[in-house]
Coordinates of N, CA and C and ligand atoms in Angstrom, one line a residue:
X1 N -2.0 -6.1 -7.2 CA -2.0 -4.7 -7.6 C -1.0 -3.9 -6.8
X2 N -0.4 -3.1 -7.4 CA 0.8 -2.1 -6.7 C 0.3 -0.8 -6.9
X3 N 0.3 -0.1 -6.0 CA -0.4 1.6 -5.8 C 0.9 2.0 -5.4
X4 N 1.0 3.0 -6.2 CA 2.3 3.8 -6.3 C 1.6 5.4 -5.9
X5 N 1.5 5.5 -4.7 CA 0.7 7.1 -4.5 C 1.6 8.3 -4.7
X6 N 1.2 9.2 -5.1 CA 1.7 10.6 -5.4 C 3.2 10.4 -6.1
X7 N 2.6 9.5 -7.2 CA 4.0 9.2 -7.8 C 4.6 10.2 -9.1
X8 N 3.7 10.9 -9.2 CA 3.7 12.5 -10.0 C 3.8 13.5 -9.7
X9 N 4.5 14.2 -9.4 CA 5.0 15.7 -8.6 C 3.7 16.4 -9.5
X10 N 3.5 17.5 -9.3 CA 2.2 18.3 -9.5 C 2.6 18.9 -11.0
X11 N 4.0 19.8 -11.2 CA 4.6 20.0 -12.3 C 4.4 19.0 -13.7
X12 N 4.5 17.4 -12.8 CA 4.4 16.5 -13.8 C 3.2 16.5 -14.4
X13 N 1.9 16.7 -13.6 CA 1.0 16.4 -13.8 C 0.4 17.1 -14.7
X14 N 0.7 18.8 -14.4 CA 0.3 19.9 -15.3 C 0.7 19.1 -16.6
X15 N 2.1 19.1 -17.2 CA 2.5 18.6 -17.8 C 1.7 17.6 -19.0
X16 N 1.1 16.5 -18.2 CA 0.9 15.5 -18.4 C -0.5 16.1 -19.1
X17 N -1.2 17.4 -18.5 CA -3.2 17.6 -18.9 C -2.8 18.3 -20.3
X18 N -1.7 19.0 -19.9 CA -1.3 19.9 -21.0 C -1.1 19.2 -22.6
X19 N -0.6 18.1 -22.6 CA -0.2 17.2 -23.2 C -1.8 16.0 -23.9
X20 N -2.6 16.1 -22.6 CA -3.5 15.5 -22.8 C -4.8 16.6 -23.7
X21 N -4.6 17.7 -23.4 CA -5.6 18.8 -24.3 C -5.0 18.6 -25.5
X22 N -3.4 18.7 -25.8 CA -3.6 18.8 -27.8 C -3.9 17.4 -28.1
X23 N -4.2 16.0 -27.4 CA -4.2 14.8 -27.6 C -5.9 14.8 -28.3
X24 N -6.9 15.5 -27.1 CA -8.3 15.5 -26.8 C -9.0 16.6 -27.9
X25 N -7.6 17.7 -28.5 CA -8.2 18.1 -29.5 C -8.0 17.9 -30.6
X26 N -6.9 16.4 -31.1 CA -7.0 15.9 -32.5 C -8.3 14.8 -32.3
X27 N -8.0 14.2 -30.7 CA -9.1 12.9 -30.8 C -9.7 13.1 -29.6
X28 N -11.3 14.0 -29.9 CA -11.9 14.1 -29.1 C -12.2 13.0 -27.8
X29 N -13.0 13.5 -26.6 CA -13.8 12.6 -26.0 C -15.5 12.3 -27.0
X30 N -15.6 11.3 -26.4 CA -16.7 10.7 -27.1 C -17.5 9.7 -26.4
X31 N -18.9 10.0 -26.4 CA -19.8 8.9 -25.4 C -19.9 7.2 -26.1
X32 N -19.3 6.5 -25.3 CA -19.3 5.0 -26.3 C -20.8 4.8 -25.6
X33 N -20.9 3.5 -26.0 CA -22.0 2.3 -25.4 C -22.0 1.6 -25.0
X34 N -22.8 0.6 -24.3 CA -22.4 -0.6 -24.3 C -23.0 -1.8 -25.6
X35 N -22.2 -2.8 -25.0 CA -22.7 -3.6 -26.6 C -23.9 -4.1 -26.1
X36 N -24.4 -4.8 -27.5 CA -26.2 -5.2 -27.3 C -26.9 -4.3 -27.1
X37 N -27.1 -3.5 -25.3 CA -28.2 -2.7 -25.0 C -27.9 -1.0 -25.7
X38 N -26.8 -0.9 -26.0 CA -26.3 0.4 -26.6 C -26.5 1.3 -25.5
X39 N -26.9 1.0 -24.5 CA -27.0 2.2 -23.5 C -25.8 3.0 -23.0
X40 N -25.7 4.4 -22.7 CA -24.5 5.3 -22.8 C -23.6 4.4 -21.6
X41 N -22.5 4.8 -21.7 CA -21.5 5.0 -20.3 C -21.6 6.4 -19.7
X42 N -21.0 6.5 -18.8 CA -21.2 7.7 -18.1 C -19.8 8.5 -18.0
X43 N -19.0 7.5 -18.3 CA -17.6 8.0 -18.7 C -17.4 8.6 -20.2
X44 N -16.7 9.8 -20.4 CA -16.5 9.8 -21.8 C -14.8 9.3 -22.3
X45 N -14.7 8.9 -23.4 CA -13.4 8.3 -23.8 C -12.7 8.9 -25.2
X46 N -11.5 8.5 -25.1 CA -10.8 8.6 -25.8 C -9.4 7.7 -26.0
X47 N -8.6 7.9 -27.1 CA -7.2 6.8 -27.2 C -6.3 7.6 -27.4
X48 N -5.3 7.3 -27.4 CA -3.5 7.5 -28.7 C -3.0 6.4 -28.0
X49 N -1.7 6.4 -29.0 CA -1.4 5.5 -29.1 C -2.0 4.7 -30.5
X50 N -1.2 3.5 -31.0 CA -1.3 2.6 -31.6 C -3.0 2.1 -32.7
X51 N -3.4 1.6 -30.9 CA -4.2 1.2 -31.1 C -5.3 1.4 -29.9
X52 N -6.7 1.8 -30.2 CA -7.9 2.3 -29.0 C -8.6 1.2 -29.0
X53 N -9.3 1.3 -27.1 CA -10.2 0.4 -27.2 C -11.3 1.0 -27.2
X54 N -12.1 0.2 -28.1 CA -13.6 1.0 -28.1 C -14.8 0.1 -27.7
X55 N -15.8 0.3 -27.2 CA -16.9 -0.1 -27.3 C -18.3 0.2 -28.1
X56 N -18.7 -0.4 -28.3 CA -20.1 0.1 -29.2 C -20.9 -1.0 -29.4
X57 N -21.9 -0.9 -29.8 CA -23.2 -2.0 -30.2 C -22.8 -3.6 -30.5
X58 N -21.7 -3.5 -31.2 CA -21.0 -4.5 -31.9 C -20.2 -5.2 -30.7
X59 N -19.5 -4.8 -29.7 CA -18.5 -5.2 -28.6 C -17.8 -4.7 -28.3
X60 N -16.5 -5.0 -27.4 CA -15.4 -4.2 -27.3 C -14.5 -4.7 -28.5
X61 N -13.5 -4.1 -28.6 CA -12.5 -3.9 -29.7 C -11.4 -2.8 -29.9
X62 N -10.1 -3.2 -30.1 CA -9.3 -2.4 -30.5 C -9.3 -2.0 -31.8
X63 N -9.2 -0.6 -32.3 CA -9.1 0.1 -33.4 C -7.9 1.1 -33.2
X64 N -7.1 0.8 -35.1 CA -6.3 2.3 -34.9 C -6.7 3.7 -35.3
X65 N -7.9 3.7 -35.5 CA -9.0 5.0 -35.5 C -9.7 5.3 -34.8
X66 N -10.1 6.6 -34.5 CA -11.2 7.3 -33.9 C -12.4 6.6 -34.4
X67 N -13.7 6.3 -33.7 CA -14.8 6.2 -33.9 C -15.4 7.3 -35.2
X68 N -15.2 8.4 -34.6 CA -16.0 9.8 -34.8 C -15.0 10.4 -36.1
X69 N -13.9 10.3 -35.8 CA -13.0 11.4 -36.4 C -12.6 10.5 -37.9
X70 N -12.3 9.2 -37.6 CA -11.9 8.2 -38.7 C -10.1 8.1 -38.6
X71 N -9.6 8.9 -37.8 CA -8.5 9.4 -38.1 C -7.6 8.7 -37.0
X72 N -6.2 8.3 -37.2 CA -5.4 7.6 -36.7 C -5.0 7.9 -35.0
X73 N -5.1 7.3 -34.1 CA -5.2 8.3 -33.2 C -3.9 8.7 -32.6
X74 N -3.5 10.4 -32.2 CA -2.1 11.0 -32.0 C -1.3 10.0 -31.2
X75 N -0.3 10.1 -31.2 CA 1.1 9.3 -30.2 C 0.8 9.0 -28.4
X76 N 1.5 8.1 -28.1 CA 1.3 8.6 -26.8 C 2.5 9.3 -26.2
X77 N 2.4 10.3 -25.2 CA 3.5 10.9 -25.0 C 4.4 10.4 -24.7
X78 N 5.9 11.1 -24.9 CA 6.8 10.6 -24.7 C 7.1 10.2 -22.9
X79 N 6.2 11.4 -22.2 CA 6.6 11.7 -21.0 C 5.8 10.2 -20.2
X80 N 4.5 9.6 -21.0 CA 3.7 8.4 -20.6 C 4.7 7.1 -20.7
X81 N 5.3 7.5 -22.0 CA 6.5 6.1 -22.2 C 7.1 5.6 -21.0
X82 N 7.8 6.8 -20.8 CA 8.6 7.1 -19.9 C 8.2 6.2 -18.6
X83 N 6.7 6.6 -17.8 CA 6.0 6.5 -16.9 C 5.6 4.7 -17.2
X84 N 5.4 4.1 -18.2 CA 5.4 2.8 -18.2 C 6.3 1.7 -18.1
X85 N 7.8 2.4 -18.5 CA 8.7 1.7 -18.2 C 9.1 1.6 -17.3
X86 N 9.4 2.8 -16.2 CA 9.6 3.0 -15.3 C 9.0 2.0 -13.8
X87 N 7.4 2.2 -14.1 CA 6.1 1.6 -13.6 C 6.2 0.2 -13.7
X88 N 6.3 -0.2 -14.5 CA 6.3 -1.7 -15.0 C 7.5 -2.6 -15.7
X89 N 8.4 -1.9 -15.7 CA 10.0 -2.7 -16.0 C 9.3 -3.0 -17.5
X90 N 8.7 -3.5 -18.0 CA 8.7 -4.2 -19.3 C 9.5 -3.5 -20.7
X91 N 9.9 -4.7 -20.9 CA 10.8 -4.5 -22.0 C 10.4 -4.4 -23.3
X92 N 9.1 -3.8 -23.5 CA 8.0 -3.8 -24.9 C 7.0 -2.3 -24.6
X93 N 7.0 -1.8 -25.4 CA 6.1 -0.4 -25.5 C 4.5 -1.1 -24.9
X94 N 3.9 0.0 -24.4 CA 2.6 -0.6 -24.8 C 1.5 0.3 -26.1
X95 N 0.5 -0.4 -26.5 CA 0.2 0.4 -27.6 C -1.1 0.5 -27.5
X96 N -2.1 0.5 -26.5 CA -2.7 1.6 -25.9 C -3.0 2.0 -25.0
X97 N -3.4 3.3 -24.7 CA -4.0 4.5 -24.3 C -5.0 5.1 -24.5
X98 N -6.1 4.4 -23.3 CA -7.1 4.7 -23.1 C -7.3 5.9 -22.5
X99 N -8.2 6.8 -22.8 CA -8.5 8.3 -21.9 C -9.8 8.2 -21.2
X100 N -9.9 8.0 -20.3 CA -11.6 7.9 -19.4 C -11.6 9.2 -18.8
X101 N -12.3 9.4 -19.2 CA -12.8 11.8 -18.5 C -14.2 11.0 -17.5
X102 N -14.3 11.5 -16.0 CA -15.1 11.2 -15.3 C -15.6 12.5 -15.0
X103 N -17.0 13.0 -15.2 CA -17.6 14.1 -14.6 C -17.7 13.4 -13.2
X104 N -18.3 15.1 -12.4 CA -18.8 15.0 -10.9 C -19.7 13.2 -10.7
X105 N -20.4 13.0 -11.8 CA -21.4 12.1 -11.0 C -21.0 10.4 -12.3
X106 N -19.8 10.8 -12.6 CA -19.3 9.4 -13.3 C -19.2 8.5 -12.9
X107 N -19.3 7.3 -13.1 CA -18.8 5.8 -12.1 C -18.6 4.6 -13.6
X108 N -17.8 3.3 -13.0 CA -17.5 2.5 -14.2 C -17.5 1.6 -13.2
X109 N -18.9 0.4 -14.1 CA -19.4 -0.8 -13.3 C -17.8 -1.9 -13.3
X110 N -17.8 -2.7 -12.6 CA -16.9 -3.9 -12.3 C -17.0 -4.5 -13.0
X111 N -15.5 -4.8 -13.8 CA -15.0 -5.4 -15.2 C -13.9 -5.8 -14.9
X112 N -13.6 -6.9 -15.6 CA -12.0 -7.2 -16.1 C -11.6 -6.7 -17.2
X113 N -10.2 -6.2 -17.5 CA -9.7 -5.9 -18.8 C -9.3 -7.6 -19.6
X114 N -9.9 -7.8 -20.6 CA -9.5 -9.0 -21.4 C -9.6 -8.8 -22.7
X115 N -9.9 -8.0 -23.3 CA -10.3 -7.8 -24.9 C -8.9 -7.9 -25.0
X116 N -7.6 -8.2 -24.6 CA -5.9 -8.0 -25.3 C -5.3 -9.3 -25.5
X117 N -4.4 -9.9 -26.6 CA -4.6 -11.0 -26.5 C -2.9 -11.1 -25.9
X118 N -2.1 -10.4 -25.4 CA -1.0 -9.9 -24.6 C -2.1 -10.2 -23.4
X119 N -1.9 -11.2 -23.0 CA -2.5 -11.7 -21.9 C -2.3 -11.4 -20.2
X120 N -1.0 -11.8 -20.2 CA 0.2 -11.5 -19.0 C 0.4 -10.3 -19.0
X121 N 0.9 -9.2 -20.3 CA 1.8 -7.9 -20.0 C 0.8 -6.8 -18.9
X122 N 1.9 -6.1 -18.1 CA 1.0 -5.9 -17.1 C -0.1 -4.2 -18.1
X123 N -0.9 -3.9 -17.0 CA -1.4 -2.6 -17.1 C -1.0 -1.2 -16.2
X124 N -0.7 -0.2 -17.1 CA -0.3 0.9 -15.9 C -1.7 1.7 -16.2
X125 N -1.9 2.5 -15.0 CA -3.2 3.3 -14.7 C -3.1 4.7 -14.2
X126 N -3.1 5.7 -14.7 CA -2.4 7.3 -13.7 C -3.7 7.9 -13.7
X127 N -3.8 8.1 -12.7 CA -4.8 9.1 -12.3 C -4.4 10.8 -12.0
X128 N -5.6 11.4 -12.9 CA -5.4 12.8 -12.4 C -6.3 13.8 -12.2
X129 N -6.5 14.2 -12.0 CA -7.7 15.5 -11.3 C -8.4 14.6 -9.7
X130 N -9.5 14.9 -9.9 CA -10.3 14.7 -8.4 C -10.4 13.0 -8.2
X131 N -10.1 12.4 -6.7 CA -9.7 11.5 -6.2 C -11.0 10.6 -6.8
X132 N -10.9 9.4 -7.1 CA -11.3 8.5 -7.2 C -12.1 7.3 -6.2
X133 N -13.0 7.0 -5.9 CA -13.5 5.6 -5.5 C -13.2 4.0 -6.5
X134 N -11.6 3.4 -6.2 CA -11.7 2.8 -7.0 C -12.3 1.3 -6.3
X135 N -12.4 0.2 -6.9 CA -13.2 -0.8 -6.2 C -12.4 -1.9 -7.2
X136 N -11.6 -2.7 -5.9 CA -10.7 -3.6 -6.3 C -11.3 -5.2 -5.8
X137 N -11.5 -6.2 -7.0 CA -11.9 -7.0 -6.3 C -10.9 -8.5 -6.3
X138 N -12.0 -9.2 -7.0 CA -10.4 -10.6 -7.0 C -10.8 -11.2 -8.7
X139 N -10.7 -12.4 -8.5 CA -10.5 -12.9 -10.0 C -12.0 -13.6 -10.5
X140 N -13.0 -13.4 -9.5 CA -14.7 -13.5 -9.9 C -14.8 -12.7 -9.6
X141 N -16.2 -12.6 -10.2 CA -17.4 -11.4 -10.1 C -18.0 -11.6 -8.5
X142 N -18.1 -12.7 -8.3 CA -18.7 -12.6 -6.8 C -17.4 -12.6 -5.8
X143 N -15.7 -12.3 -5.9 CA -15.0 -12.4 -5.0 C -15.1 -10.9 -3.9
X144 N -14.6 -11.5 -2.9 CA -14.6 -9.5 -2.4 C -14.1 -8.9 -2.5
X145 N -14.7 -7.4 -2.8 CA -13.9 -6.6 -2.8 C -13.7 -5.5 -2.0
X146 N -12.5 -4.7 -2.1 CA -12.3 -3.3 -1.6 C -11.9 -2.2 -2.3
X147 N -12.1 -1.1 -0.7 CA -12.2 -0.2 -1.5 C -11.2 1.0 -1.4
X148 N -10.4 1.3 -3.2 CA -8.7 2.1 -3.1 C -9.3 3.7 -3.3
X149 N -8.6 4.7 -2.1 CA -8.9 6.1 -3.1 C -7.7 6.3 -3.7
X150 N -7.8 6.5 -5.5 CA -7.0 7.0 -6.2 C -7.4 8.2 -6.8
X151 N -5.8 9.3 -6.1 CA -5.5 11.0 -6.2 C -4.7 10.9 -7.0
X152 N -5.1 11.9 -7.6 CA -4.5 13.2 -8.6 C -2.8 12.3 -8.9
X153 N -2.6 12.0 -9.3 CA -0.7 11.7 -9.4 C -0.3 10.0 -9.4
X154 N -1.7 9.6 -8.5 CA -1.3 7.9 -8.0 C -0.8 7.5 -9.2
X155 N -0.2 6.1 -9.3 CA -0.5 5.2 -10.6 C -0.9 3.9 -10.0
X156 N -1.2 2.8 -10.7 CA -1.4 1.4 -10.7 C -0.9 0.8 -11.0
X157 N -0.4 -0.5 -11.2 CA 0.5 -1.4 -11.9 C -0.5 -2.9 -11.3
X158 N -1.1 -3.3 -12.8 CA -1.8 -4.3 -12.3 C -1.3 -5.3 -13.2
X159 N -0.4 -6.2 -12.3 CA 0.8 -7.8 -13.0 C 0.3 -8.5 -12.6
X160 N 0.6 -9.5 -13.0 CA 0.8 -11.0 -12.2 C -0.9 -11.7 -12.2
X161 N -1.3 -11.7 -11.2 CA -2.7 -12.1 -10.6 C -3.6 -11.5 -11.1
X162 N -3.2 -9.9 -10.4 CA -4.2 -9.3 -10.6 C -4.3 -8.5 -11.9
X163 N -3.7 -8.7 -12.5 CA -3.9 -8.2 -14.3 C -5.4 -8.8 -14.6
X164 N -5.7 -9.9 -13.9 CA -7.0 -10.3 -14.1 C -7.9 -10.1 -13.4
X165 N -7.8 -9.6 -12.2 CA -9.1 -9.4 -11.1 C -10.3 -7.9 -11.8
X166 N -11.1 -8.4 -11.4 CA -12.4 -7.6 -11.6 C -11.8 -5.9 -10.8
X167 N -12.1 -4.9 -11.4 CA -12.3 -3.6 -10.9 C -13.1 -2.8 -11.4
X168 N -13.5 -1.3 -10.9 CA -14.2 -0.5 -11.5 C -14.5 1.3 -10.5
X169 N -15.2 1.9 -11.1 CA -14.8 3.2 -10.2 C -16.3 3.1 -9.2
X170 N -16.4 3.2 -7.9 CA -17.4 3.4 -7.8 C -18.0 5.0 -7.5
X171 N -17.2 5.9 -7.6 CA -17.6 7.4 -7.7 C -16.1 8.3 -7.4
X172 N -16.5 9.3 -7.6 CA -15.6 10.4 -8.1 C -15.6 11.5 -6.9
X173 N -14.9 11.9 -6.3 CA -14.8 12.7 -4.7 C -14.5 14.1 -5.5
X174 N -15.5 15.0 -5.8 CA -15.7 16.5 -6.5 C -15.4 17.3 -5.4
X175 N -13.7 18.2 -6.1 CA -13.7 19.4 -5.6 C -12.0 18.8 -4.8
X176 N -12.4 17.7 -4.8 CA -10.5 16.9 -4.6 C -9.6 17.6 -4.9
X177 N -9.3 17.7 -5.8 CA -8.2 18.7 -6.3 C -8.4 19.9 -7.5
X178 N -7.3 20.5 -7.4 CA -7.6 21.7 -8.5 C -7.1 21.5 -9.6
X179 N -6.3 20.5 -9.9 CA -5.7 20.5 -11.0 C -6.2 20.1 -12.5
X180 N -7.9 19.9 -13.0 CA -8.2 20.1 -13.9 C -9.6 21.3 -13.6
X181 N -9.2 22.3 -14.8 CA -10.4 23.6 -14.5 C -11.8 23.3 -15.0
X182 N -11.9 22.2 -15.2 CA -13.4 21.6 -15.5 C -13.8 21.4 -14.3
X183 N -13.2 20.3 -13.5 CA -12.9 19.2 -12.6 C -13.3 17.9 -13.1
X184 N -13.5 17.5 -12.0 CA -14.0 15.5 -12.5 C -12.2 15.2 -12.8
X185 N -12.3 13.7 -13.9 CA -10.7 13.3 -13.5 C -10.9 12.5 -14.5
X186 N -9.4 12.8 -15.0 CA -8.9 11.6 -16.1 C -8.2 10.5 -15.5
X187 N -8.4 9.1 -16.6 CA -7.6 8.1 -15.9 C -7.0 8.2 -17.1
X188 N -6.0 7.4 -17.7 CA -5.5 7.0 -18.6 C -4.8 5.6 -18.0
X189 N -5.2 4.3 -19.2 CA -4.8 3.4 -18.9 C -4.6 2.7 -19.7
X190 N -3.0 2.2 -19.7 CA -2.0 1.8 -20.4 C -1.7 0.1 -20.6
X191 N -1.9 0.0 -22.0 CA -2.0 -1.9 -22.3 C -1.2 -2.4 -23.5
X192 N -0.7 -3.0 -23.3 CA 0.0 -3.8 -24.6 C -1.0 -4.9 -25.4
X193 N -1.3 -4.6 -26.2 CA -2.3 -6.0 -26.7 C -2.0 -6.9 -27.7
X194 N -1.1 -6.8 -28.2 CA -0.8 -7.9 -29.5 C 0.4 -8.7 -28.3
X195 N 0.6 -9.7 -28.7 CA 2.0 -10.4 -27.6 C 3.5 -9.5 -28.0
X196 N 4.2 -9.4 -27.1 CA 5.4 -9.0 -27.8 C 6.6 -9.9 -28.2
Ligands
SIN1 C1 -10.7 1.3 -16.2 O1 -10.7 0.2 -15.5 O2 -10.9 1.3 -17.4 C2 -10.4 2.6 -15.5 C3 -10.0 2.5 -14.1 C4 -9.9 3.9 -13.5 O3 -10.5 4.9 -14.0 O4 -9.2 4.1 -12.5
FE2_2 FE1 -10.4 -1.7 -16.5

């Protein structure tokens, strides 16, 4: 994993919410589930880009529609393009763009990203609003783990190894920063899933 801290000047970041509100007002946030037990997440979500991952009763899955809306979901910004090439050298777009909105008391259990069948291509992750408890482990569920705070700007670049190790949030540090007027914090996290 490569942590790239305060790799977003503040301007960028504005930028970047600003960009994220007309996204969140064609393709809302939305409470998924989990599969089987259908029980809520505590995160709410959203996509652009290509294609979204979703969760629901059925499993995880990528779709190029909104759950709710039916509707194709907006682009991802040019200014995010930008931020993955940069981030990750790869020489292939990625095509999605996950939006996770974390209120004050949000958390996301320890998971691997695998639903992509782009196996290897790496993942970028930008964090913005209030600092993060992230929880980095290894490539089991029982390996150890530690623990990253990711602020307002950081990014991630998860290649190589750790494209596969287990992570997840384990809480949300309220009042971190000013830069969304709700508070709480968006992640947006960036995947290629078909091979290129
Ligand atoms: C995720 O693993 O889906 C999100 C991680 C984060 O919010 O930093
Ligand atoms: Fe993940």
């Amino acid at each position: 994993m490569r942590l790239l801290p305060g790799h977003l000047p503040i301007e960028q970041q504005r930028h970047l919410v600003a960009a994220l509100r007309v996204i969140l007002d064609r393709a809302p946030l939305y409470h998924p589930v989990l599969p089987r037990s259908g029980s809520p997440y505590s995160v709410r979500m959203s996509n652009c880009g290509p294609l979204g991952w979703l969760s629901d009763r059925n499993g995880y899955r990528y779709s190029p529609t909104h759950p709710l809306t039916g509707e194709p979901w907006p682009a991802i910004p040019p200014m995010v393009l930008d931020l993955w090439q940069a981030a990750t050298g790869a020489a292939f777009p990625p095509e999605a763009c996950l939006i996770n909105y974390y209120g004050p008391t949000a958390r996301l259990g320890l998971h691997r990203d695998q639903d992509e069948a782009a196996k290897e291509a790496p993942i970028l992750s930008i964090s913005l609003g209030d600092t993060a408890l992230f929880r980095l482990g290894g490539p089991e569920r029982k390996s150890p783990t530690r623990s990253v705070k990711l602020s307002s700007g950081d990014l991630v670049v998860l290649s190589g190894a750790s494209r596969h190790w287990y992570h997840g949030v384990d809480r949300i540090l309220p009042g971190t920063s000013q830069l969304l007027a709700e508070g709480g914090r968006f992640n947006l996290t960036l995947r290629r899933v078909t091979p290129p």
